[in-house]
Structures are given as C-alpha cells and as structure tokens.
Short mmCIF file of C-alpha atoms and ligand atoms in Angstrom, two decimals:
data_model
loop_
_atom_site.label_atom_id
_atom_site.label_comp_id
_atom_site.label_asym_id
_atom_site.label_seq_id
_atom_site.Cartn_x
_atom_site.Cartn_y
_atom_site.Cartn_z
CA MET A 815 -64.90 -18.39 -40.15
CA SER A 816 -65.04 -14.71 -40.89
CA LYS A 817 -67.79 -12.35 -41.86
CA TYR A 818 -67.81 -11.31 -45.49
CA TYR A 819 -70.25 -8.61 -46.57
CA ILE A 820 -70.16 -7.82 -50.27
CA THR A 821 -72.26 -5.29 -52.16
CA THR A 822 -72.96 -4.25 -55.74
CA PRO A 823 -74.19 -0.81 -56.74
CA ILE A 824 -77.94 -0.59 -56.62
CA TYR A 825 -79.12 -0.06 -60.16
CA TYR A 826 -81.26 2.76 -61.45
CA VAL A 827 -84.65 1.50 -62.43
CA ASN A 828 -84.89 3.77 -65.46
CA ASP A 829 -83.08 1.17 -67.47
CA LYS A 830 -83.29 -2.54 -68.00
CA PRO A 831 -80.35 -4.65 -66.92
CA HIS A 832 -77.51 -4.87 -69.42
CA LEU A 833 -74.12 -6.49 -69.56
CA GLY A 834 -72.45 -3.66 -67.61
CA HIS A 835 -74.78 -4.22 -64.65
CA ALA A 836 -74.50 -7.97 -65.05
CA TYR A 837 -70.70 -7.85 -64.89
CA THR A 838 -70.51 -6.17 -61.46
CA THR A 839 -73.18 -8.43 -60.06
CA LEU A 840 -71.52 -11.57 -61.45
CA CYS A 841 -68.15 -10.61 -59.96
CA ALA A 842 -69.87 -10.20 -56.60
CA ASP A 843 -71.57 -13.56 -57.08
CA VAL A 844 -68.24 -15.29 -57.71
CA LEU A 845 -66.72 -13.73 -54.60
CA ALA A 846 -69.76 -14.62 -52.51
CA ARG A 847 -69.73 -18.25 -53.68
CA TRP A 848 -65.99 -18.58 -53.22
CA HIS A 849 -66.18 -17.26 -49.65
CA ARG A 850 -69.16 -19.45 -48.82
CA ASP A 851 -67.24 -22.49 -50.06
CA ARG A 852 -64.40 -21.58 -47.71
CA GLY A 853 -66.85 -21.50 -44.83
CA ASP A 854 -67.03 -17.74 -44.39
CA GLU A 855 -70.26 -16.21 -43.20
CA VAL A 856 -71.37 -14.29 -46.28
CA PHE A 857 -73.93 -11.60 -46.90
CA PHE A 858 -74.24 -10.59 -50.55
CA LEU A 859 -76.46 -7.61 -51.29
CA THR A 860 -77.72 -6.09 -54.51
CA GLY A 861 -80.80 -4.03 -55.31
CA THR A 862 -82.33 -1.04 -57.02
CA ASP A 863 -81.92 2.72 -56.70
CA GLU A 864 -85.43 4.03 -57.12
CA HIS A 865 -85.61 7.72 -56.25
CA GLY A 866 -84.57 10.92 -58.00
CA ALA A 867 -85.24 13.00 -61.08
CA LYS A 868 -84.13 10.38 -63.57
CA VAL A 869 -86.51 7.69 -62.33
CA GLN A 870 -89.31 10.22 -61.86
CA GLN A 871 -88.93 11.29 -65.50
CA ALA A 872 -88.80 7.72 -66.75
CA ALA A 873 -92.01 6.92 -64.84
CA GLU A 874 -93.76 9.94 -66.35
CA ALA A 875 -92.63 8.92 -69.82
CA ALA A 876 -94.08 5.45 -69.24
CA GLY A 877 -97.37 6.95 -68.04
CA LEU A 878 -97.04 5.38 -64.60
CA THR A 879 -96.72 6.67 -61.06
CA PRO A 880 -93.19 6.36 -59.66
CA GLU A 881 -94.42 3.59 -57.34
CA GLU A 882 -95.95 1.56 -60.17
CA PHE A 883 -92.96 2.14 -62.37
CA THR A 884 -90.34 1.18 -59.78
CA ASP A 885 -92.31 -1.92 -58.77
CA LYS A 886 -92.26 -3.00 -62.38
CA ILE A 887 -88.62 -2.33 -63.24
CA SER A 888 -87.18 -3.60 -59.95
CA GLN A 889 -88.97 -6.83 -60.83
CA THR A 890 -87.13 -6.88 -64.16
CA PHE A 891 -83.81 -6.68 -62.31
CA LYS A 892 -84.81 -9.42 -59.88
CA GLN A 893 -85.81 -11.59 -62.79
CA ALA A 894 -82.58 -10.91 -64.69
CA TRP A 895 -80.46 -11.84 -61.68
CA LYS A 896 -82.50 -14.97 -61.21
CA ILE A 897 -81.86 -16.18 -64.72
CA LEU A 898 -78.14 -15.38 -64.33
CA GLY A 899 -78.10 -17.75 -61.36
CA LEU A 900 -77.02 -15.08 -58.86
CA SER A 901 -76.82 -16.05 -55.22
CA HIS A 902 -77.49 -12.72 -53.49
CA ASP A 903 -78.86 -13.01 -49.96
CA ASP A 904 -81.20 -10.07 -50.34
CA PHE A 905 -82.35 -7.45 -52.80
CA ILE A 906 -82.79 -3.99 -51.35
CA ARG A 907 -85.03 -1.27 -52.83
CA THR A 908 -84.54 2.32 -51.72
CA SER A 909 -88.32 2.81 -51.77
CA GLN A 910 -88.61 0.41 -48.83
CA PRO A 911 -89.88 2.36 -45.80
CA GLU A 912 -87.32 0.72 -43.49
CA HIS A 913 -84.49 1.97 -45.67
CA GLN A 914 -85.97 5.47 -45.86
CA GLN A 915 -86.24 5.63 -42.11
CA ILE A 916 -82.54 4.84 -41.70
CA VAL A 917 -81.61 7.46 -44.30
CA GLN A 918 -83.50 10.01 -42.23
CA GLU A 919 -81.96 8.88 -38.96
CA LEU A 920 -78.42 9.07 -40.35
CA LEU A 921 -79.02 12.45 -41.88
CA GLN A 922 -80.48 13.81 -38.68
CA LYS A 923 -77.45 12.52 -36.78
CA ILE A 924 -75.03 14.22 -39.15
CA TYR A 925 -77.10 17.42 -39.01
CA ASP A 926 -77.07 17.35 -35.21
CA ARG A 927 -73.31 16.89 -35.27
CA GLY A 928 -73.02 20.13 -37.26
CA PHE A 929 -71.91 18.73 -40.62
CA ILE A 930 -74.92 19.94 -42.61
CA TYR A 931 -75.81 23.58 -43.34
CA ASP A 932 -78.10 25.36 -45.79
CA GLY A 933 -77.00 27.41 -48.74
CA GLU A 934 -77.65 28.11 -52.37
CA TYR A 935 -76.30 26.17 -55.26
CA GLU A 936 -75.96 27.03 -58.88
CA GLY A 937 -74.53 24.61 -61.39
CA LEU A 938 -74.98 22.40 -64.43
CA TYR A 939 -76.85 19.24 -63.57
CA CYS A 940 -76.70 16.03 -65.62
CA ILE A 941 -79.86 14.03 -65.03
CA GLY A 942 -78.27 10.94 -66.61
CA CYS A 943 -75.50 10.94 -63.97
CA GLU A 944 -77.75 12.46 -61.29
CA LYS A 945 -74.98 14.89 -60.39
CA PHE A 946 -73.73 18.43 -60.83
CA LEU A 947 -70.99 18.56 -63.41
CA GLN A 948 -67.78 20.52 -63.16
CA ILE A 949 -66.50 22.44 -66.17
CA ASP A 950 -63.72 19.80 -66.51
CA ASP A 951 -66.36 17.07 -66.90
CA LEU A 952 -67.80 18.56 -70.09
CA ILE A 953 -66.69 17.65 -73.58
CA ASN A 954 -68.11 19.94 -76.30
CA ASN A 955 -70.46 21.37 -73.65
CA VAL A 956 -72.13 18.01 -72.95
CA CYS A 957 -71.60 15.17 -70.52
CA PRO A 958 -69.53 12.51 -72.34
CA LEU A 959 -71.57 9.72 -70.75
CA HIS A 960 -74.91 11.25 -71.71
CA PRO A 961 -74.22 13.30 -74.85
CA LYS A 962 -77.88 13.35 -75.84
CA ASP A 963 -79.10 14.99 -72.61
CA LYS A 964 -78.08 18.63 -72.35
CA PRO A 965 -76.93 19.47 -68.81
CA VAL A 966 -79.50 21.73 -67.13
CA LYS A 967 -78.66 24.90 -65.24
CA GLN A 968 -80.03 24.63 -61.73
CA LYS A 969 -80.11 27.16 -58.95
CA GLU A 970 -81.81 26.32 -55.73
CA LYS A 971 -81.70 26.39 -51.98
CA ASN A 972 -80.12 23.17 -50.78
CA TYR A 973 -78.64 21.60 -47.72
CA PHE A 974 -74.91 21.02 -47.93
CA PHE A 975 -72.70 18.40 -46.39
CA LYS A 976 -69.32 19.66 -45.12
CA LEU A 977 -67.33 17.29 -47.27
CA SER A 978 -64.37 19.71 -47.22
CA ALA A 979 -63.95 19.13 -43.49
CA PHE A 980 -62.92 15.53 -44.15
CA ARG A 981 -60.13 15.99 -46.69
CA GLU A 982 -57.23 15.34 -44.29
CA GLU A 983 -58.97 12.50 -42.53
CA LEU A 984 -59.77 10.77 -45.81
CA LEU A 985 -56.24 11.14 -47.11
CA ASN A 986 -54.88 9.73 -43.87
CA ALA A 987 -57.35 6.87 -43.87
CA ILE A 988 -56.32 5.92 -47.41
CA ASN A 989 -52.60 6.25 -46.68
CA GLN A 990 -52.88 4.21 -43.51
CA GLY A 991 -54.91 1.54 -45.28
CA LYS A 992 -58.01 2.06 -43.10
CA TYR A 993 -59.83 1.45 -46.32
CA GLN A 994 -58.39 0.38 -49.63
CA ILE A 995 -59.24 1.66 -53.07
CA VAL A 996 -58.39 -0.80 -55.82
CA PRO A 997 -56.96 -1.05 -58.41
CA GLU A 998 -53.92 1.08 -57.66
CA GLU A 999 -54.43 3.51 -60.58
CA ARG A 1000 -57.90 4.34 -59.32
CA LYS A 1001 -56.59 4.93 -55.83
CA ASN A 1002 -53.99 7.30 -57.25
CA GLU A 1003 -56.69 9.20 -59.14
CA ILE A 1004 -58.74 9.64 -55.98
CA VAL A 1005 -55.73 10.66 -53.90
CA GLY A 1006 -54.71 13.14 -56.62
CA LYS A 1007 -58.16 14.70 -56.65
CA LEU A 1008 -58.33 14.85 -52.86
CA LYS A 1009 -54.97 16.62 -52.76
CA LYS A 1010 -56.28 19.29 -55.12
CA GLY A 1011 -59.05 20.17 -52.69
CA LEU A 1012 -62.55 19.23 -51.76
CA ASP A 1013 -65.78 21.20 -52.09
CA ASP A 1014 -68.85 20.73 -49.95
CA VAL A 1015 -71.69 18.90 -51.67
CA SER A 1016 -75.36 19.61 -51.92
CA ILE A 1017 -77.34 16.73 -50.41
CA SER A 1018 -80.93 17.81 -50.92
CA ARG A 1019 -83.26 18.82 -53.72
CA SER A 1020 -86.19 21.22 -53.64
CA GLU A 1021 -87.56 20.33 -57.07
CA VAL A 1022 -87.55 16.54 -56.85
CA SER A 1023 -90.57 15.20 -54.99
CA TRP A 1024 -89.80 11.49 -55.59
CA GLY A 1025 -87.38 10.96 -52.73
CA VAL A 1026 -86.90 10.70 -48.98
CA PRO A 1027 -88.01 13.90 -47.19
CA ILE A 1028 -85.30 15.78 -45.27
CA PRO A 1029 -86.32 15.07 -41.68
CA TRP A 1030 -86.08 18.68 -40.43
CA ASP A 1031 -87.37 20.34 -43.62
CA LYS A 1032 -90.06 18.45 -45.49
CA THR A 1033 -89.95 20.87 -48.44
CA GLN A 1034 -86.74 19.14 -49.57
CA THR A 1035 -85.88 15.56 -50.45
CA VAL A 1036 -82.56 13.78 -49.92
CA TYR A 1037 -80.23 13.85 -52.93
CA VAL A 1038 -80.62 10.48 -54.62
CA TRP A 1039 -76.93 9.58 -54.33
CA ILE A 1040 -76.90 9.98 -50.54
CA ASP A 1041 -80.13 7.99 -50.28
CA ALA A 1042 -78.60 5.27 -52.47
CA LEU A 1043 -75.23 5.00 -50.71
CA VAL A 1044 -76.93 4.53 -47.37
CA ASN A 1045 -78.43 1.25 -48.64
CA TYR A 1046 -75.17 -0.55 -47.85
CA TYR A 1047 -75.54 0.36 -44.21
CA SER A 1048 -79.33 0.38 -43.88
CA ALA A 1049 -79.53 -3.25 -45.01
CA THR A 1050 -77.47 -4.26 -41.98
CA GLN A 1051 -79.95 -2.47 -39.72
CA PHE A 1052 -83.26 -3.84 -40.96
CA ILE A 1053 -82.64 -7.06 -42.90
CA GLN A 1054 -82.59 -9.78 -40.28
CA LYS A 1055 -79.92 -11.90 -41.93
CA ALA A 1056 -77.62 -8.90 -42.48
CA LYS A 1057 -77.51 -7.77 -38.86
CA GLY A 1058 -73.98 -7.44 -37.53
CA PHE A 1059 -72.44 -7.33 -41.01
CA TRP A 1060 -71.43 -3.65 -41.08
CA PRO A 1061 -68.75 -2.63 -42.17
CA ALA A 1062 -68.77 -4.13 -45.66
CA GLN A 1063 -65.72 -6.06 -46.72
CA VAL A 1064 -66.04 -4.96 -50.36
CA HIS A 1065 -68.10 -2.48 -52.31
CA LEU A 1066 -67.86 -3.49 -55.99
CA LEU A 1067 -68.68 -0.88 -58.63
CA GLY A 1068 -67.79 0.63 -61.98
CA LYS A 1069 -65.17 3.36 -62.26
CA ASP A 1070 -67.74 6.05 -63.14
CA ILE A 1071 -69.15 6.01 -59.62
CA LEU A 1072 -65.92 5.65 -57.67
CA TRP A 1073 -65.86 9.22 -56.32
CA PHE A 1074 -69.20 8.70 -54.61
CA HIS A 1075 -68.06 5.41 -53.11
CA ALA A 1076 -64.48 6.24 -52.20
CA VAL A 1077 -64.90 9.81 -50.97
CA ILE A 1078 -68.44 11.00 -50.32
CA TRP A 1079 -69.61 7.77 -48.70
CA GLU A 1080 -66.56 7.52 -46.42
CA ALA A 1081 -66.86 11.15 -45.33
CA PHE A 1082 -70.51 10.58 -44.61
CA LEU A 1083 -69.72 7.54 -42.48
CA LEU A 1084 -67.00 9.44 -40.63
CA ALA A 1085 -69.47 12.27 -39.97
CA ALA A 1086 -71.94 9.76 -38.55
CA GLY A 1087 -69.25 8.05 -36.45
CA LEU A 1088 -69.61 4.72 -38.29
CA ASP A 1089 -66.93 2.27 -39.45
CA LEU A 1090 -65.56 2.50 -42.98
CA PRO A 1091 -65.86 -0.32 -45.52
CA LYS A 1092 -62.63 -2.28 -45.99
CA VAL A 1093 -62.29 -2.23 -49.78
CA VAL A 1094 -63.78 -0.14 -52.56
CA ALA A 1095 -63.09 -1.86 -55.87
CA ALA A 1096 -63.80 -0.21 -59.21
CA HIS A 1097 -63.81 -2.04 -62.53
CA GLY A 1098 -63.55 -0.71 -66.08
CA PHE A 1099 -66.29 -0.40 -68.69
CA PHE A 1100 -67.60 -2.69 -71.33
CA THR A 1101 -67.42 -0.75 -74.54
CA VAL A 1102 -68.89 -1.51 -77.93
CA ASP A 1103 -66.77 -0.09 -80.75
CA GLY A 1104 -64.95 1.98 -78.15
CA GLN A 1105 -68.07 3.57 -76.61
CA LYS A 1106 -69.36 2.80 -73.12
CA MET A 1107 -72.30 0.44 -73.28
CA SER A 1108 -75.34 2.29 -71.99
CA LYS A 1109 -79.00 2.79 -72.62
CA SER A 1110 -78.52 6.43 -73.52
CA LEU A 1111 -76.02 5.49 -76.24
CA GLY A 1112 -78.34 2.73 -77.48
CA ASN A 1113 -75.69 0.01 -77.71
CA VAL A 1114 -76.63 -2.37 -74.92
CA ILE A 1115 -76.36 -6.14 -74.89
CA ASP A 1116 -79.02 -7.86 -72.80
CA PRO A 1117 -77.61 -10.76 -70.75
CA ALA A 1118 -80.88 -12.66 -71.30
CA ASP A 1119 -80.16 -12.75 -75.06
CA LEU A 1120 -76.74 -14.26 -74.39
CA ILE A 1121 -78.27 -16.90 -72.14
CA LYS A 1122 -80.74 -17.80 -74.89
CA GLN A 1123 -77.92 -18.23 -77.34
CA PHE A 1124 -75.20 -19.81 -75.22
CA GLY A 1125 -76.85 -21.16 -72.07
CA LEU A 1126 -76.41 -19.95 -68.49
CA ASP A 1127 -72.94 -21.08 -67.45
CA ALA A 1128 -71.43 -20.31 -70.83
CA THR A 1129 -72.80 -16.77 -70.54
CA ARG A 1130 -71.34 -16.39 -67.06
CA TYR A 1131 -68.01 -17.55 -68.46
CA LEU A 1132 -68.13 -15.29 -71.50
CA ILE A 1133 -68.95 -12.20 -69.45
CA LEU A 1134 -66.38 -12.84 -66.74
CA SER A 1135 -63.55 -13.85 -69.02
CA GLN A 1136 -63.98 -10.89 -71.32
CA LEU A 1137 -63.17 -8.00 -69.02
CA SER A 1138 -59.97 -7.61 -67.09
CA PHE A 1139 -61.36 -6.06 -63.93
CA ALA A 1140 -59.11 -3.01 -63.95
CA ASN A 1141 -59.45 -2.00 -67.60
CA ASP A 1142 -62.06 -1.23 -70.20
CA SER A 1143 -62.80 -3.97 -72.66
CA ASP A 1144 -64.36 -3.82 -76.06
CA ILE A 1145 -66.84 -6.62 -76.72
CA SER A 1146 -68.83 -7.95 -79.62
CA LEU A 1147 -71.24 -10.81 -80.17
CA ALA A 1148 -68.91 -12.26 -82.79
CA ARG A 1149 -66.10 -12.50 -80.23
CA PHE A 1150 -68.40 -14.15 -77.69
CA ARG A 1151 -69.27 -16.69 -80.32
CA GLU A 1152 -65.62 -17.38 -81.17
CA ARG A 1153 -64.78 -17.83 -77.51
CA TYR A 1154 -67.71 -20.17 -77.02
CA ASP A 1155 -66.51 -22.37 -79.86
CA SER A 1156 -62.83 -22.40 -78.97
CA ASN A 1157 -62.87 -22.47 -75.18
CA LEU A 1158 -66.14 -24.19 -74.35
CA ALA A 1159 -67.49 -26.43 -77.13
CA ASN A 1160 -64.08 -27.39 -78.53
CA GLY A 1161 -62.23 -26.71 -75.28
CA LEU A 1162 -63.47 -27.82 -71.86
CA GLY A 1163 -66.55 -29.61 -73.24
CA ASN A 1164 -64.50 -31.63 -75.66
CA THR A 1165 -61.87 -32.55 -73.06
CA PHE A 1166 -64.58 -33.73 -70.68
CA SER A 1167 -66.18 -36.01 -73.29
CA ARG A 1168 -62.81 -37.32 -74.44
CA VAL A 1169 -61.78 -38.27 -70.90
CA THR A 1170 -65.08 -39.87 -69.90
CA ASN A 1171 -65.32 -41.70 -73.20
CA MET A 1172 -61.85 -43.23 -72.79
CA VAL A 1173 -62.46 -44.19 -69.17
CA GLU A 1174 -65.61 -46.01 -70.28
CA GLN A 1175 -63.64 -47.84 -72.96
CA TYR A 1176 -60.31 -48.54 -71.28
CA GLY A 1177 -61.00 -48.41 -67.54
CA ILE A 1178 -59.29 -46.36 -64.84
CA LYS A 1179 -56.84 -46.71 -61.99
CA LYS A 1180 -57.72 -44.01 -59.41
CA SER A 1181 -55.01 -41.47 -58.75
CA SER A 1182 -54.58 -39.16 -55.75
CA PRO A 1183 -56.19 -35.70 -55.97
CA VAL A 1184 -54.35 -32.91 -57.77
CA ARG A 1185 -54.00 -29.61 -55.93
CA GLY A 1186 -54.19 -26.12 -57.36
CA SER A 1187 -55.51 -22.80 -56.21
CA ILE A 1188 -57.00 -19.60 -57.57
CA ASP A 1189 -56.78 -17.82 -54.20
CA ASP A 1190 -54.33 -15.19 -55.43
CA TYR A 1191 -56.47 -14.40 -58.45
CA ILE A 1192 -59.61 -14.13 -56.36
CA ASN A 1193 -57.95 -11.99 -53.70
CA SER A 1194 -56.74 -9.59 -56.36
CA LEU A 1195 -60.14 -9.58 -58.15
CA ASN A 1196 -58.50 -11.00 -61.24
CA PHE A 1197 -61.49 -12.99 -62.44
CA ASN A 1198 -60.41 -13.42 -66.01
CA GLY A 1199 -56.95 -14.42 -64.76
CA ALA A 1200 -58.54 -17.15 -62.64
CA LEU A 1201 -60.54 -18.39 -65.62
CA ASN A 1202 -57.44 -18.37 -67.84
CA TYR A 1203 -55.62 -20.46 -65.28
CA ILE A 1204 -58.48 -22.97 -64.98
CA PHE A 1205 -58.97 -23.25 -68.73
CA GLY A 1206 -55.20 -23.62 -69.09
CA LEU A 1207 -55.39 -26.71 -66.87
CA SER A 1208 -58.14 -28.11 -69.06
CA ARG A 1209 -56.02 -27.49 -72.18
CA GLU A 1210 -53.06 -29.25 -70.54
CA ILE A 1211 -55.22 -32.33 -70.03
CA ASP A 1212 -56.23 -32.29 -73.67
CA GLN A 1213 -52.65 -31.85 -74.85
CA SER A 1214 -51.36 -34.66 -72.71
CA ILE A 1215 -54.01 -36.93 -74.25
CA ASP A 1216 -52.73 -35.92 -77.69
CA ASN A 1217 -49.18 -36.64 -76.58
CA HIS A 1218 -49.81 -39.96 -74.83
CA LYS A 1219 -52.25 -41.33 -77.40
CA PRO A 1220 -53.87 -43.79 -74.94
CA TRP A 1221 -55.64 -45.60 -77.83
CA LEU A 1222 -52.24 -46.66 -79.24
CA LEU A 1223 -50.97 -47.72 -75.82
CA PHE A 1224 -54.14 -49.73 -75.36
CA LYS A 1225 -53.66 -51.44 -78.72
CA ALA A 1226 -50.10 -52.22 -77.71
CA GLY A 1227 -51.44 -53.96 -74.62
CA LYS A 1228 -50.13 -51.38 -72.13
CA ILE A 1229 -53.46 -51.44 -70.30
CA ASP A 1230 -52.12 -50.47 -66.87
CA GLU A 1231 -50.27 -47.50 -68.26
CA VAL A 1232 -53.48 -46.31 -69.94
CA LYS A 1233 -55.50 -46.74 -66.74
CA ILE A 1234 -52.98 -44.82 -64.67
CA PHE A 1235 -52.84 -42.04 -67.26
CA LEU A 1236 -56.64 -41.78 -67.29
CA GLY A 1237 -56.71 -41.73 -63.48
CA GLU A 1238 -54.40 -38.74 -63.56
CA SER A 1239 -56.47 -37.00 -66.24
CA VAL A 1240 -59.63 -37.50 -64.20
CA ALA A 1241 -57.94 -36.10 -61.08
CA LYS A 1242 -56.88 -32.99 -62.99
CA LEU A 1243 -60.35 -32.56 -64.40
CA GLN A 1244 -61.77 -32.89 -60.88
CA LEU A 1245 -59.54 -29.98 -59.90
CA VAL A 1246 -60.81 -27.98 -62.88
CA ALA A 1247 -64.38 -28.59 -61.72
CA GLU A 1248 -63.61 -27.64 -58.12
CA LEU A 1249 -61.99 -24.36 -59.17
CA LEU A 1250 -64.81 -23.61 -61.59
CA LEU A 1251 -67.53 -23.92 -58.94
CA PRO A 1252 -67.96 -20.19 -58.16
CA PHE A 1253 -67.88 -19.24 -61.85
CA MET A 1254 -69.90 -21.98 -63.56
CA PRO A 1255 -71.68 -23.78 -60.72
CA GLU A 1256 -73.89 -26.07 -62.79
CA THR A 1257 -71.12 -27.12 -65.18
CA ALA A 1258 -68.77 -27.77 -62.29
CA LYS A 1259 -71.35 -29.92 -60.52
CA THR A 1260 -72.11 -31.86 -63.72
CA ILE A 1261 -68.41 -32.63 -64.14
CA GLN A 1262 -68.09 -33.59 -60.49
CA ARG A 1263 -71.14 -35.86 -60.58
CA ALA A 1264 -69.76 -37.66 -63.62
CA LEU A 1265 -66.20 -37.98 -62.34
CA PHE A 1266 -66.99 -38.98 -58.76
CA ALA A 1267 -69.53 -41.60 -59.88
CA ASP A 1268 -68.84 -45.26 -59.02
CA LYS A 1269 -68.68 -46.00 -62.70
CA ILE A 1270 -67.57 -43.28 -65.13
CA THR A 1271 -69.41 -43.35 -68.44
CA LYS A 1272 -69.17 -41.25 -71.59
CA ALA A 1273 -70.80 -37.92 -70.79
CA GLU A 1274 -73.30 -35.85 -72.76
CA PRO A 1275 -71.72 -32.74 -74.38
CA LEU A 1276 -71.42 -29.92 -71.83
CA PHE A 1277 -71.68 -27.20 -74.46
CA PRO A 1278 -73.70 -28.06 -77.54
CA ARG A 1279 -72.33 -26.86 -80.86
CA LEU A 1280 -74.15 -23.75 -82.06
CA THR A 1281 -76.20 -24.20 -85.17
CA ASN A 1282 -76.56 -20.57 -86.23
N1 MSP B 2553 -77.71 3.96 -59.07
C1 MSP B 2553 -76.33 4.22 -59.23
C2 MSP B 2553 -75.51 3.45 -58.22
C3 MSP B 2553 -75.82 3.72 -56.80
S1 MSP B 2553 -74.89 2.73 -55.74
C4 MSP B 2553 -75.10 3.36 -54.22
C5 MSP B 2553 -75.89 3.82 -60.64
N2 MSP B 2553 -76.65 2.95 -61.27
S2 MSP B 2553 -76.42 2.46 -62.76
O1 MSP B 2553 -77.49 1.53 -62.99
O2 MSP B 2553 -76.33 3.55 -63.65
O3 MSP B 2553 -75.04 1.76 -62.87
C6 MSP B 2553 -74.66 0.80 -61.96
C7 MSP B 2553 -73.36 0.15 -62.26
O4 MSP B 2553 -73.31 -0.39 -63.58
C8 MSP B 2553 -72.15 1.05 -62.12
O5 MSP B 2553 -71.19 0.34 -61.36
C9 MSP B 2553 -71.67 1.23 -63.51
O6 MSP B 2553 -70.30 1.44 -63.56
C10 MSP B 2553 -72.05 -0.11 -64.11
N3 MSP B 2553 -72.07 -0.01 -65.54
C11 MSP B 2553 -72.98 0.65 -66.30
N4 MSP B 2553 -72.59 0.58 -67.58
C12 MSP B 2553 -71.41 -0.11 -67.67
C13 MSP B 2553 -70.62 -0.60 -68.71
N5 MSP B 2553 -70.87 -0.31 -69.97
N6 MSP B 2553 -69.58 -1.42 -68.40
C14 MSP B 2553 -69.34 -1.83 -67.13
N7 MSP B 2553 -70.08 -1.40 -66.12
C15 MSP B 2553 -70.97 -0.37 -66.33
O7 MSP B 2553 -74.87 4.30 -61.08
#
C-alpha cells in the first residue's frame, strides 16, 4: 500500500464552475478512485482560491463583502462537485485561517533564509490571469486569454522572491527526474524557457487588501498565486486526514498555469527546504469553435446542464472521453449528443440489455473471469484512451452476438453452445464493469449487481433514449 496524494488547482471564486474546471477535477477523481481500488492510501484535494484583486473586484461588483462573496461562490463549487459525484477527501479554501497561518510561516522561513528582498516593480498586469504579462504574452496589445480586460500598468514597492537563484537547481531536478513534468512537450517548453533565463518574481501587493498579510510588513499582502500554491502543502499540515501526505504524487492542472506549478512552486519549496511533488501534469484546453472556454469569453458549458440532459455517469463519460489529456479539444453540445446516442444508448446500454435479455431467455453456463487492464492508460493519464479500450470491449461483445446469432443456435437445439457463449459474454461484460468503476461508478455497480446476481434477468435500460 502506498501513499497517493493528488491535487487539482484551486479554482477562482469569481466564476462559476464550467467544463474546464470539471475536466481537471474529474481526471483527479478517476485517479483517486483507481488508486483506492488498488488499496493505496489516497488523499484527494480540491478547493477554492479566494484572495486577490480579481475576487475582490467580483465581490464589489456583486455588492458583497469579499467574505460573503467567497462563502457563496465556494459553496457553488462544492455543490457542483457533489452533483458530479466527486470523491475528494477535503475541500480547502484559502480564506481558512489555518491555511493563512501556514502561508505566513513558509514566507517567513524563506525570508529568514535570505530568498526574499524588497524592490520596485513596474509592469503590465492582467487581472484575469492575476499576473504580470511579458511583452511576448500580448497579442494586439491585450492578453489573449482575457481580450476584454485591458492590462493595467502597475508600479509599486513589492517584495521579490529570488527565483533566478534556482535556475540551475530546477534544470537539474527536471533532468534527473526528481520531479516530472508531463506530457513531454510541456516539459520541453518549461526546460526551454528555463534555459533562456529566469527573472525574480514579485510576491506581494501593496494595493490589494483582500489577501494574507506579509508577516514582517503588514502594509502588503501575499501575491495571490503564492498564497494559492501553498494550499497543496498547507492541507497536509492542518487537515487531520492529510497529515503525512506531503509531497504530492501528482498536481493536475491546465497548461495555462503550468509555469506557476512547474517552476515557481518548486523553487519556493526548494527555498523552504521542503520536498518536491513527484509529477506535475498539464492538460490541454476545451475550446468552443477554436476559442478557450472561459467566463470572460462568454462561451462556457455548465456541467450541471449536461447532467440534466444526459444523467451523471453519461456526463462523466462524455467529458472524459472528449479531451485527449495532452491536447486541446473542440467540443459542442451536438457532438456530446451524438456520442451519447452511439456509445451509450446504442452502445454499452444496448449490449447490456441484449446480454441480460438473452440470459433470461436461454440460460447461462458460467465461464471463468476474463482479464484485462487499463493500468498503462491510467499511468500515462490517457483517460480517453482507457475509455476507448473499455468501450471497444463492449463493442466486441455486441459484434460477437451478431456473429454467433444465439437465437438461431437456440432454435437449432444447440442449447449448451448458447449457454457457454452467453457465459463468456457475461464474463467480458463483468470485465467492462470492473474497468469502468473509476469513470462511471454507478453504471459499473449497476452492471455488476445485475451480472453477479444469482439469477440474471433482463435489465432496465442503462441510458434512456433522449427525447429532445
Ligand atoms: N486559481 C488558479 C489556480 C491556482 S492553483 C494553486 C486558477 N483558477 S481557474 O479557476 O482560473 O482555473 C483553474 C483550472 O481550470 C486551470 O487548470 C485551468 O487550466 C482550467 N481551465 C479553465 N478553463 C479551461 C478550459 N477551457 N479547458 C480546460 N481547462 C481549463 O487558475
């Protein structure tokens, strides 16, 4: 039994949860369930990122105090994850006093070790990204991820973290596999950028009051990204069940926030003398008509709407099978619908009713279990690959029914042959259910209950046909 600590990014509470957030959290859920099933000791953490200018502005716009506003929106995230059937062990909020205390302790430690100094910073700040932009980041003078918000010129006294001091150590750590960045292309990007050079980063704000005060200078608050990254570690210090889980096995995130997770966070941990996480894994974006799905672009799909239309497990399937972890993927409701019809209602659901129906009619001769594994897919974070493999097995069962035509064999009096064939089909379908458990837990259990019953009877449809 080994310890497996998995995290998702903590989400900004200026926004309600959309499919992009749901994807990362669902991937983490699958990994957490899969590891629990293998007997690993799992801690799965998600949560909300509640400080900073962006949240402060959103609260003001809603006419609420930041506390009232963050209480409300963090609830929305909790609720969304509940209806998606997520199995996280805790939900951290950066406004929790215990977290804030650990942020301050870590910062003080790094300050005492001489890695923080004060200086002045001038640059273009994107509130949407909560970061200073480099000239290379701009397209037509705006941030491509937040084209509607003009970057603001900011000049202020800040505290700086000596990120530049860690360039060599980070490159060595990556080369020696002390931590892994996956997929490979993303690792190459990070290594390429590190080789070009590394600037120090500002880690405090004088104008943002909604944040954790800098312990040695209460006129400044901690830069929201530093505050947020520390959640991964702080959870293991104050959440009872998470104690002893640092370092994380995997930080899962989207490619837009890889630099923070694969460079700044590691340097920060090195500066504090803490262990590095084992894997930092970045996935691509969901796009709609080629544009990143985001609130600021106004093209979001709410996972709750998908659940209303397709049901919980079908939604989990549709989201996870649509994106190949490493790449961007364009999605549309019409394509979800097509996939539901072909792979669920007419696919797995149909195969399941065919098999149970025939067993009820013709009987069964039990066959030995069929083995198969998705370990390689899971270990390489290839979730849609795993689902393709599992649904391929289900299609094979269906095709072999078409080929064998048990109803003709039965008519011809070959009863034993039919029973043996059905025994084998049931065994394969049991494997499908077992492999599906982390992805579609309720569906998998329904199939297992039906197929491990003393007497197999024709089952209710797993995925009702859609009427509109
Ligand atoms: N609060 C920071 C994370 C701090 S973690 C220490 C943040 N929050 S976020 O709410 O803006 O985004 C969180 C995650 O959602 C990121 O991993 C981001 O990549 C992901 N997604 C947001 N939109 C997305 C898509 N359209 N597609 C896929 N994932 C995307 O960043």
